[in-house]
PDB file of N, CA, C and O in Angstrom:
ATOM      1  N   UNK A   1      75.829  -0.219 -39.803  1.00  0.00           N
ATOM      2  CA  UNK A   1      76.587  -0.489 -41.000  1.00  0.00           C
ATOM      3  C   UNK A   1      75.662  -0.310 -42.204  1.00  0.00           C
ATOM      4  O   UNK A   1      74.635  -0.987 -42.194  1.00  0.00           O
ATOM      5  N   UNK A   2      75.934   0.712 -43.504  1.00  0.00           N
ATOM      6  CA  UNK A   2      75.556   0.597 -44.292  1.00  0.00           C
ATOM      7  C   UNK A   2      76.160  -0.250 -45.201  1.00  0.00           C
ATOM      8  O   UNK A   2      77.239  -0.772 -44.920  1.00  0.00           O
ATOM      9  N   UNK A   3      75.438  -0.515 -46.569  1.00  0.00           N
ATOM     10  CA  UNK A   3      76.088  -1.726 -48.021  1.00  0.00           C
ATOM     11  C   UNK A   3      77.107  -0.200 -48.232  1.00  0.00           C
ATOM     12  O   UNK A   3      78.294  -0.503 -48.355  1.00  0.00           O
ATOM     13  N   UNK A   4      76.926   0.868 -48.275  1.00  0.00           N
ATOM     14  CA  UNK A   4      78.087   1.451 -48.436  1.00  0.00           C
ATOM     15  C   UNK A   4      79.247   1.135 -48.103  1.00  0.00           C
ATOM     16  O   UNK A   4      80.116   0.744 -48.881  1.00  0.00           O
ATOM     17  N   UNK A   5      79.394   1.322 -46.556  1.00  0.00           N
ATOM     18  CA  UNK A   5      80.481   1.314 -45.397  1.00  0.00           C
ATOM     19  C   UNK A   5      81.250  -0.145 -46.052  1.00  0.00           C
ATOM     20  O   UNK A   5      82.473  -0.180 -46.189  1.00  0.00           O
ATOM     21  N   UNK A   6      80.313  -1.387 -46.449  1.00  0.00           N
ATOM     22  CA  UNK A   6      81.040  -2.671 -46.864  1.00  0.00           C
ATOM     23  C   UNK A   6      81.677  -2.289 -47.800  1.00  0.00           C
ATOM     24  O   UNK A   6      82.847  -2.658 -47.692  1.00  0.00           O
ATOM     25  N   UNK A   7      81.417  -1.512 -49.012  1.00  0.00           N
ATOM     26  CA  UNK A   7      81.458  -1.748 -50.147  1.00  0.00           C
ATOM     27  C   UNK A   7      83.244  -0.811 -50.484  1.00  0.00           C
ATOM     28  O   UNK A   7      84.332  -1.027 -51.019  1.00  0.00           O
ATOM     29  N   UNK A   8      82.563   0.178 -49.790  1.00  0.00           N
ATOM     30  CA  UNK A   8      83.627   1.631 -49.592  1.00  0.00           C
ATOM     31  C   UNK A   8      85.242   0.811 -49.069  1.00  0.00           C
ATOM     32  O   UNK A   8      86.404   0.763 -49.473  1.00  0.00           O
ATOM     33  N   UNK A   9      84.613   0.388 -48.206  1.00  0.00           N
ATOM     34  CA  UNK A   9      85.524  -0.238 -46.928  1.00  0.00           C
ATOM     35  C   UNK A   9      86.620  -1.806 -47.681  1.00  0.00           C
ATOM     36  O   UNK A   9      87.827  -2.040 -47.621  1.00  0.00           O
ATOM     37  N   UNK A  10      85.991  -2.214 -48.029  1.00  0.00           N
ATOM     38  CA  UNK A  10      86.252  -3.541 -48.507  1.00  0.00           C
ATOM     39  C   UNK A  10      87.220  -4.184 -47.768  1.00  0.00           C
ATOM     40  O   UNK A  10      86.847  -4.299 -46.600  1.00  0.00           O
ATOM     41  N   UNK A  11      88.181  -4.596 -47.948  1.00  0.00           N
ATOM     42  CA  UNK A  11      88.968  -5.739 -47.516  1.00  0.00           C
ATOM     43  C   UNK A  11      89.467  -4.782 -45.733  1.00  0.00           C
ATOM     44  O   UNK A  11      89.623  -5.293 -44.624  1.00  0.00           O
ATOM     45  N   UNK A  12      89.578  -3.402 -46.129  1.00  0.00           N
ATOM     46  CA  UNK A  12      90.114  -2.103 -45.134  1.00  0.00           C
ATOM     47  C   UNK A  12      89.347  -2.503 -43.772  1.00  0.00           C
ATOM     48  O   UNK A  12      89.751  -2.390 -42.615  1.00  0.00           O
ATOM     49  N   UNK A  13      87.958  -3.071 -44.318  1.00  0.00           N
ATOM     50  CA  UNK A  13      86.666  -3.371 -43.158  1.00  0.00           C
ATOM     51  C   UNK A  13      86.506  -4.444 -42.120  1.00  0.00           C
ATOM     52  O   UNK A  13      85.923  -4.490 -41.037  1.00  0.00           O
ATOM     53  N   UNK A  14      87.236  -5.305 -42.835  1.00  0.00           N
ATOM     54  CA  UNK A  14      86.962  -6.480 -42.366  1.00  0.00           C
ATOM     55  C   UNK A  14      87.359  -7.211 -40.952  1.00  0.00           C
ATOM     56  O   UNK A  14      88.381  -6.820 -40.386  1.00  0.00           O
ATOM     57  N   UNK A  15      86.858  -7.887 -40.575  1.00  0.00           N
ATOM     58  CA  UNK A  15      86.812  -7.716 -38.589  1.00  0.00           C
ATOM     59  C   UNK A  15      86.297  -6.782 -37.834  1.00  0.00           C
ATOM     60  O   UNK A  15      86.413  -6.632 -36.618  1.00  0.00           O
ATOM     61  N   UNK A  16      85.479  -5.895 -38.930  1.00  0.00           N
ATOM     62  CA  UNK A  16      84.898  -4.620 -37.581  1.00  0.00           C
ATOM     63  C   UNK A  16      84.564  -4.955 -37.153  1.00  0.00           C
ATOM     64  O   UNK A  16      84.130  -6.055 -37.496  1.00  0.00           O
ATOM     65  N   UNK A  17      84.327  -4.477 -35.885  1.00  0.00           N
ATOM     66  CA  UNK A  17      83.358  -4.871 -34.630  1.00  0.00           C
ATOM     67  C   UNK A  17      82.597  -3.449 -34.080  1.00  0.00           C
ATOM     68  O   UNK A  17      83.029  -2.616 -33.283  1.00  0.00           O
ATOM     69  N   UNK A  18      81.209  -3.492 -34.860  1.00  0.00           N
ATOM     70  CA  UNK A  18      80.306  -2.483 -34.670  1.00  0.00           C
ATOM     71  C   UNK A  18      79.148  -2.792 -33.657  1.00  0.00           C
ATOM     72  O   UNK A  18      78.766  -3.914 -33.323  1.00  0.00           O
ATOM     73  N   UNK A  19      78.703  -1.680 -33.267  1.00  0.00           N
ATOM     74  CA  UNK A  19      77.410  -1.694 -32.305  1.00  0.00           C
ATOM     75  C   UNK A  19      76.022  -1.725 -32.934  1.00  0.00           C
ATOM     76  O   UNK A  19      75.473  -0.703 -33.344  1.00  0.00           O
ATOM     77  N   UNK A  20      75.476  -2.945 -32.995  1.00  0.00           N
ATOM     78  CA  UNK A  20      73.850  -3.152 -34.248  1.00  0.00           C
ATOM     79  C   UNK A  20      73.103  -3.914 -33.185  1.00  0.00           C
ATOM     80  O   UNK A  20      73.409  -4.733 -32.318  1.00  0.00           O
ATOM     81  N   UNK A  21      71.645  -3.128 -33.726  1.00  0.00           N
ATOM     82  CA  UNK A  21      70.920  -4.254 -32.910  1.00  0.00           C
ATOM     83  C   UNK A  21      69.910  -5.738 -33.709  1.00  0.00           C
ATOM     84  O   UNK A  21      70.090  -6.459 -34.690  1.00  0.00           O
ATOM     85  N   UNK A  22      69.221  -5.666 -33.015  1.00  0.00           N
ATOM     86  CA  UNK A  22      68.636  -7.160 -34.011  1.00  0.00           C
ATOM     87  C   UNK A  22      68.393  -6.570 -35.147  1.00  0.00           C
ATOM     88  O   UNK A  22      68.930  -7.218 -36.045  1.00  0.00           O
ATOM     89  N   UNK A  23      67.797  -5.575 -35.576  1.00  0.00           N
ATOM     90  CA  UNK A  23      67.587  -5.441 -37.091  1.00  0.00           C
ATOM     91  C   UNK A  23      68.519  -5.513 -37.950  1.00  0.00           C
ATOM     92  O   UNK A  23      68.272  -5.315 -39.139  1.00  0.00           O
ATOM     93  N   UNK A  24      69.483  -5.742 -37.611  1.00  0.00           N
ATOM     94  CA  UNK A  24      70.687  -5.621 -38.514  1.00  0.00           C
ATOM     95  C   UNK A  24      70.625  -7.578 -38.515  1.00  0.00           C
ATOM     96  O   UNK A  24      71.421  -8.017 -39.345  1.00  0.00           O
ATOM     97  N   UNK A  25      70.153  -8.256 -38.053  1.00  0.00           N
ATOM     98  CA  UNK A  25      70.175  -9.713 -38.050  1.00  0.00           C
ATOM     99  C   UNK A  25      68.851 -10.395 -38.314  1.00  0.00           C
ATOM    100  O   UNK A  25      68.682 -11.613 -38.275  1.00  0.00           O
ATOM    101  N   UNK A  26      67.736  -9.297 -38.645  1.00  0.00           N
ATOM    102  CA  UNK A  26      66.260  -9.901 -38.640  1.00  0.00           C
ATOM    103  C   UNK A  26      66.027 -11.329 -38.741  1.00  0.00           C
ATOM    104  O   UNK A  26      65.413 -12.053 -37.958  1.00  0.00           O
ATOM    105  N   UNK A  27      66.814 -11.722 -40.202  1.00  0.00           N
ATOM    106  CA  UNK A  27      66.666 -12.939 -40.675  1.00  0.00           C
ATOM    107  C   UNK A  27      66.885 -14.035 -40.281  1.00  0.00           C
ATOM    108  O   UNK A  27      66.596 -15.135 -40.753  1.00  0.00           O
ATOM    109  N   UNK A  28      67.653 -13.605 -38.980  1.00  0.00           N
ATOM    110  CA  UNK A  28      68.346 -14.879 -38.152  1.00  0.00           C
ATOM    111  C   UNK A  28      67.714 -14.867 -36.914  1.00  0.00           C
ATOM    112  O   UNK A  28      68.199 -15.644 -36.091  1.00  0.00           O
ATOM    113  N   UNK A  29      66.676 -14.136 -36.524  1.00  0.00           N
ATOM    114  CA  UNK A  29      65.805 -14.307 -35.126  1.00  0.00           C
ATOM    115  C   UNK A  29      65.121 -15.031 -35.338  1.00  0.00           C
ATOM    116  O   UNK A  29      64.696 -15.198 -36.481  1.00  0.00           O
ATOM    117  N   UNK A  30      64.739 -15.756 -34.298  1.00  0.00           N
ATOM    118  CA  UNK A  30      63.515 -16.817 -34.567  1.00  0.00           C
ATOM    119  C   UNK A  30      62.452 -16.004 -34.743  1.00  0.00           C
ATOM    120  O   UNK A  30      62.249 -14.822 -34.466  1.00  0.00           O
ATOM    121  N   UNK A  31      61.522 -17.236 -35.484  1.00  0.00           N
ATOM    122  CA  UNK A  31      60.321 -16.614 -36.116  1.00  0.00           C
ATOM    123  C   UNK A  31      59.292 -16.078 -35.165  1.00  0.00           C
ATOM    124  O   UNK A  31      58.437 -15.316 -35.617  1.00  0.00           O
ATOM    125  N   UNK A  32      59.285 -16.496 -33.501  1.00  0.00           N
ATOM    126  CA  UNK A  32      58.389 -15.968 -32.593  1.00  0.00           C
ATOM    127  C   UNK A  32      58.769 -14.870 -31.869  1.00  0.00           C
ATOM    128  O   UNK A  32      58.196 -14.288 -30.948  1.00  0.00           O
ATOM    129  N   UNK A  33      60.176 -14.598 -32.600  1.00  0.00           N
ATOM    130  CA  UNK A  33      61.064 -13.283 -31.407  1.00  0.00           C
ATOM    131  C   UNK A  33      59.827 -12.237 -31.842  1.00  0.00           C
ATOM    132  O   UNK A  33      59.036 -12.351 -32.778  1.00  0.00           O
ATOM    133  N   UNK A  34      59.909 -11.455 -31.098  1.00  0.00           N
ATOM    134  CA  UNK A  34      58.867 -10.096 -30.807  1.00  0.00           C
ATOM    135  C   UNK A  34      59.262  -9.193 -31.616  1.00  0.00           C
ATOM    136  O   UNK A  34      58.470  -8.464 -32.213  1.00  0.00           O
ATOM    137  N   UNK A  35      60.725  -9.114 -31.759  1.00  0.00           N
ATOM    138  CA  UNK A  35      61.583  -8.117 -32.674  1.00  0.00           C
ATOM    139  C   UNK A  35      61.507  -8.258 -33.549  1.00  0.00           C
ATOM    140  O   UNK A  35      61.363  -7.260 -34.255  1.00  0.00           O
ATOM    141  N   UNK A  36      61.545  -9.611 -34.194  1.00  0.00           N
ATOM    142  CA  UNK A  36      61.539 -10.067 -35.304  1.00  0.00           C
ATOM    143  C   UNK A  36      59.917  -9.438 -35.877  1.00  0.00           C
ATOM    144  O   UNK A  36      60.244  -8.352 -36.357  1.00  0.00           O
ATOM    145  N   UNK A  37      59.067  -9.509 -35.981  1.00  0.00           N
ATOM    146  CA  UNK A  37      57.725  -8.873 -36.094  1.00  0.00           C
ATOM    147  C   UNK A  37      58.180  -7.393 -36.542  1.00  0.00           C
ATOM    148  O   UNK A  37      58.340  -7.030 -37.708  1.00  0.00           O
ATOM    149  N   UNK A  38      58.362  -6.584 -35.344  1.00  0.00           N
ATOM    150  CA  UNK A  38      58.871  -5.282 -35.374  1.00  0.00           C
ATOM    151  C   UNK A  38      59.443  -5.177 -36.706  1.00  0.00           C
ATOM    152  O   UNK A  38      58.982  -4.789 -37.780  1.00  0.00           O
ATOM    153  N   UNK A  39      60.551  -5.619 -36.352  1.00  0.00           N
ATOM    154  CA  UNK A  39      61.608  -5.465 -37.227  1.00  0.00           C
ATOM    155  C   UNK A  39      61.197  -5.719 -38.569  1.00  0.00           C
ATOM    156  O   UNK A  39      61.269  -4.654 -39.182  1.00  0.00           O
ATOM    157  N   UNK A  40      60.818  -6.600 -39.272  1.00  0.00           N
ATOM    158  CA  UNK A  40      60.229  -6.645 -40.440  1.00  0.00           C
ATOM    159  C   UNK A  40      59.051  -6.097 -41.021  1.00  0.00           C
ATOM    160  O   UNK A  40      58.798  -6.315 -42.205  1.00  0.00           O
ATOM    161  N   UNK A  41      58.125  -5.239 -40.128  1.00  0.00           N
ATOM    162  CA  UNK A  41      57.220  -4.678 -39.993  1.00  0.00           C
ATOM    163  C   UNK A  41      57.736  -3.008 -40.585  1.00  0.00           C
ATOM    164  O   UNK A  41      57.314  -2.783 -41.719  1.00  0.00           O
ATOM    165  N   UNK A  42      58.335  -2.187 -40.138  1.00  0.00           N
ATOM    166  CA  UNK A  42      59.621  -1.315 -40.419  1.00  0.00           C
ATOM    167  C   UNK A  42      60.038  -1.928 -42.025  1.00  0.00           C
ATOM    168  O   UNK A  42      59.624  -1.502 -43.103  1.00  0.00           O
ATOM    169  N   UNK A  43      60.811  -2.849 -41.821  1.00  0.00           N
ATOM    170  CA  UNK A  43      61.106  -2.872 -43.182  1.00  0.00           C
ATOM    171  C   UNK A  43      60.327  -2.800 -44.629  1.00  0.00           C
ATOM    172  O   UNK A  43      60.624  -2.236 -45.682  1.00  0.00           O
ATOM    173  N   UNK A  44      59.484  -3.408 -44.336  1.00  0.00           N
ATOM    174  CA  UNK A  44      58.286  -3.685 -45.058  1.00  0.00           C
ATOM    175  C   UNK A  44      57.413  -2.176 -45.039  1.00  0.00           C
ATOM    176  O   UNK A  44      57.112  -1.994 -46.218  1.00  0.00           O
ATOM    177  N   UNK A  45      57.119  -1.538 -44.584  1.00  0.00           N
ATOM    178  CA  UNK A  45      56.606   0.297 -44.188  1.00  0.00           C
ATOM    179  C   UNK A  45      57.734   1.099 -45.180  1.00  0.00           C
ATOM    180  O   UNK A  45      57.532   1.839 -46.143  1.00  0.00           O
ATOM    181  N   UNK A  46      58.949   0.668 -44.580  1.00  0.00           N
ATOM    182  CA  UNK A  46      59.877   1.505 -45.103  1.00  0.00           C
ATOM    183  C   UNK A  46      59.964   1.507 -46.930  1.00  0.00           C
ATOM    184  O   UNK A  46      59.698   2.494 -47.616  1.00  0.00           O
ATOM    185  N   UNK A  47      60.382   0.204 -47.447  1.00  0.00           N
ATOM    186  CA  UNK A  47      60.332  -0.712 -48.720  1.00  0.00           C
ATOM    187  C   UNK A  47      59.073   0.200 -49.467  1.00  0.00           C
ATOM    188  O   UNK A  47      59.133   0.769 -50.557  1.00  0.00           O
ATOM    189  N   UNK A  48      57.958   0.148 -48.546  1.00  0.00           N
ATOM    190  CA  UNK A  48      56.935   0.271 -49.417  1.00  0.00           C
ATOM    191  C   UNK A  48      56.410   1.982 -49.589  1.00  0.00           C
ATOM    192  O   UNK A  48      55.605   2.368 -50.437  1.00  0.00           O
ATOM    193  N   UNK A  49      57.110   2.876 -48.528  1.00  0.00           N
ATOM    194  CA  UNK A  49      57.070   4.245 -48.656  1.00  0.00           C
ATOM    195  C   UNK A  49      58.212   4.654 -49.949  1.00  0.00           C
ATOM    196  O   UNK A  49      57.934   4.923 -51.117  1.00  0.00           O
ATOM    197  N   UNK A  50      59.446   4.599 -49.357  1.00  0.00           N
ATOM    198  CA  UNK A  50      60.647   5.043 -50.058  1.00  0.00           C
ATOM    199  C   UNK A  50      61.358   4.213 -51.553  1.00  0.00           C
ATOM    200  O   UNK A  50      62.050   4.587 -52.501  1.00  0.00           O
ATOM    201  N   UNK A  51      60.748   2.939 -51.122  1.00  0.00           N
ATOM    202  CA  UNK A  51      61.053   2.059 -52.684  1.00  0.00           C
ATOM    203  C   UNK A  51      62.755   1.792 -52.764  1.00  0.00           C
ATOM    204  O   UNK A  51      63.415   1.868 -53.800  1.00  0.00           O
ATOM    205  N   UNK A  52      63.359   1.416 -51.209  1.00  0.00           N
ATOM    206  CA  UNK A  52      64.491   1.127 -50.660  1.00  0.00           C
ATOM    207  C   UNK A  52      64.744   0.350 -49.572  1.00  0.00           C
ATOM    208  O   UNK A  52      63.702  -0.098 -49.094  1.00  0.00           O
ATOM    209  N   UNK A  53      65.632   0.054 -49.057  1.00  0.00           N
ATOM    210  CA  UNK A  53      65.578  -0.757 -48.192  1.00  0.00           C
ATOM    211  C   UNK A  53      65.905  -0.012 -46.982  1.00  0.00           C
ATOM    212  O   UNK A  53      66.900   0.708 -47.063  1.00  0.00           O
ATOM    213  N   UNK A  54      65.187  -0.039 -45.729  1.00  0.00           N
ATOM    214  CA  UNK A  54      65.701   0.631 -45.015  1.00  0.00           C
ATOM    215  C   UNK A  54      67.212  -0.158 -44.192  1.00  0.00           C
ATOM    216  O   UNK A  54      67.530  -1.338 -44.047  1.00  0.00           O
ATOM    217  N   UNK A  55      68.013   1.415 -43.701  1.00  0.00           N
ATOM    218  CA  UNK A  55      68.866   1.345 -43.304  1.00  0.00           C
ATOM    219  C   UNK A  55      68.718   1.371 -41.616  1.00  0.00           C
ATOM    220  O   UNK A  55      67.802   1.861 -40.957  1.00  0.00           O
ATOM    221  N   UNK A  56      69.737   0.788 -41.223  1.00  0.00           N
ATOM    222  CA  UNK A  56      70.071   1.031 -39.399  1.00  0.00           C
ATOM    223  C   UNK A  56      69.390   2.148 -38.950  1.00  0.00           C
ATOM    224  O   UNK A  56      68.457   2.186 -38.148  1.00  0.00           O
ATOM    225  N   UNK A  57      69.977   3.125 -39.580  1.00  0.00           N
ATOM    226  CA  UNK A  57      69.114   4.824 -39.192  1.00  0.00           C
ATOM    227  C   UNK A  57      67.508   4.766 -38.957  1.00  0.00           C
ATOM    228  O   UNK A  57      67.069   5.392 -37.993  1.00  0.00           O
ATOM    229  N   UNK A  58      66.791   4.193 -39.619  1.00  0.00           N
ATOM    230  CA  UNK A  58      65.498   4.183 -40.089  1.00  0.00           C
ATOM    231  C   UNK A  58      64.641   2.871 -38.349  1.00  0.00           C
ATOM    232  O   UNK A  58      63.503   2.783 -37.887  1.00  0.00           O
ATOM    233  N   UNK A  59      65.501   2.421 -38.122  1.00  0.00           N
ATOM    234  CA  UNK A  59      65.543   1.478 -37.189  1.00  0.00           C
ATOM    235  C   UNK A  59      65.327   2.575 -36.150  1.00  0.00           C
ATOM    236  O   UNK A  59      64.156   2.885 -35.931  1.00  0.00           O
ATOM    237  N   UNK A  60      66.309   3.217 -35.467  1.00  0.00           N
ATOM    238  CA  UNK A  60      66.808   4.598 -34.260  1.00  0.00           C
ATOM    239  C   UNK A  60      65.297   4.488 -34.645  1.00  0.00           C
ATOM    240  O   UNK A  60      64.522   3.752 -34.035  1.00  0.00           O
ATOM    241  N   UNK A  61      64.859   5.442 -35.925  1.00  0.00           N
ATOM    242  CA  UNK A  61      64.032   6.648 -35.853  1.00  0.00           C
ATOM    243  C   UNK A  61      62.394   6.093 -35.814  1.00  0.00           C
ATOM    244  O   UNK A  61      61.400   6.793 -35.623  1.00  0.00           O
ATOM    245  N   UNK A  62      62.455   4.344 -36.102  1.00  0.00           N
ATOM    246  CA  UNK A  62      61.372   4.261 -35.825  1.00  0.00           C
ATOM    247  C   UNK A  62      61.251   3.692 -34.256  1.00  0.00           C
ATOM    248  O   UNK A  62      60.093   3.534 -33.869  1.00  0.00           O
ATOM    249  N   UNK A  63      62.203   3.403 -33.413  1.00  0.00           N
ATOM    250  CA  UNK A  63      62.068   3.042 -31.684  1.00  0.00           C
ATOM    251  C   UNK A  63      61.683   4.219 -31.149  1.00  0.00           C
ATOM    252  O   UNK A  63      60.862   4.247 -30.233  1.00  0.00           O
ATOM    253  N   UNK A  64      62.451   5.762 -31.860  1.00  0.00           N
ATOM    254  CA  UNK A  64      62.118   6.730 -31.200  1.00  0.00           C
ATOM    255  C   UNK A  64      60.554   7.123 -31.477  1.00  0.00           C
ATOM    256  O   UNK A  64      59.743   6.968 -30.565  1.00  0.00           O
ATOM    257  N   UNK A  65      60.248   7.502 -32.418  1.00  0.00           N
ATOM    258  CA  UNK A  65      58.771   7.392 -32.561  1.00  0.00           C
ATOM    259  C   UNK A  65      57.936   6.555 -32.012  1.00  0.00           C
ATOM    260  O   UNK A  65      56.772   6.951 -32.073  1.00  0.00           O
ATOM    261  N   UNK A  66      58.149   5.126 -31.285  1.00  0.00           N
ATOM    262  CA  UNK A  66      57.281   4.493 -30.657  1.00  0.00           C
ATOM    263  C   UNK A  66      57.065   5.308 -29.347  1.00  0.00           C
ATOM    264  O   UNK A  66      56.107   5.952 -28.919  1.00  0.00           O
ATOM    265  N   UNK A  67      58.798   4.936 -28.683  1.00  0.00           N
ATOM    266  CA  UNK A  67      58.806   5.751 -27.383  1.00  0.00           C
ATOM    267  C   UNK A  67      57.617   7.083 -27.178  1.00  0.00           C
ATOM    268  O   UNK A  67      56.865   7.334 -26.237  1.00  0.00           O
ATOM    269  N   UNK A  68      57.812   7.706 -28.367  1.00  0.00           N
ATOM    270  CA  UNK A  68      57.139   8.824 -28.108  1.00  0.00           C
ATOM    271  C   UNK A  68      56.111   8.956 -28.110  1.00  0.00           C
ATOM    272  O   UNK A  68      55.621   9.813 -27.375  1.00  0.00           O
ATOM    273  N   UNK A  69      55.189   8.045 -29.068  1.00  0.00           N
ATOM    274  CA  UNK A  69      53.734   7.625 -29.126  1.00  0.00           C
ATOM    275  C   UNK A  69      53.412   6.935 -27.898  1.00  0.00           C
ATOM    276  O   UNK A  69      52.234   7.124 -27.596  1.00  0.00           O
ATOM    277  N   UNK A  70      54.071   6.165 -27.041  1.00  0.00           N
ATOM    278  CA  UNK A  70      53.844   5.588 -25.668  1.00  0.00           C
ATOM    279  C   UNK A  70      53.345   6.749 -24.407  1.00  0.00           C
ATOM    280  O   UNK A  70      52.440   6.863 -23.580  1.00  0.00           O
ATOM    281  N   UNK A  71      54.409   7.401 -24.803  1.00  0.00           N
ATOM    282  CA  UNK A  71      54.438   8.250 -23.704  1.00  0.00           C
ATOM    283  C   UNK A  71      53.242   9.338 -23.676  1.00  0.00           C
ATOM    284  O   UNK A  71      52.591   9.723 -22.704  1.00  0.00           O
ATOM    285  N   UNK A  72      53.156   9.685 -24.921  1.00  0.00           N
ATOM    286  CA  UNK A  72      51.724  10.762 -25.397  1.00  0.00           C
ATOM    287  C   UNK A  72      50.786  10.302 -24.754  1.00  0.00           C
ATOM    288  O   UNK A  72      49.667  10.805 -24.849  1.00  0.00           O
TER     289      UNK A  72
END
């Protein structure tokens, strides 16, 4: 979900039921979740490259880049 999709969407939106993973909830993981780290770690990279907030997308593209650095 982007602030678009809410914004676009408005009242049209409401009750979706979309597929997100924790980053879409950072703020509400506990403070020792593992993800939670991750996840704000990304945001904070992202924030401080692009001077935005990252979106869901930015999430995908940084799991895939781990995966891939693992595997190398």
């Amino acid at each position: 979900v982007t602030p678009a999709f809410i914004q676009l969407g408005g009242k049209s939106v409401e009750g979706t039921v979309l597929a997100a993973g924790p980053f879409a909830v950072v703020d509400q993981l506990a403070p020792n979740d593992p993800i939670r780290k991750t996840a704000e770690a990304l945001i904070a990279e992202y924030k401080k490259k692009f001077n935005k907030p990252a979106l869901i997308f930015a999430a995908h593209q940084w799991d895939i880049a781990t995966i891939l650095g693992r595997a190398i």
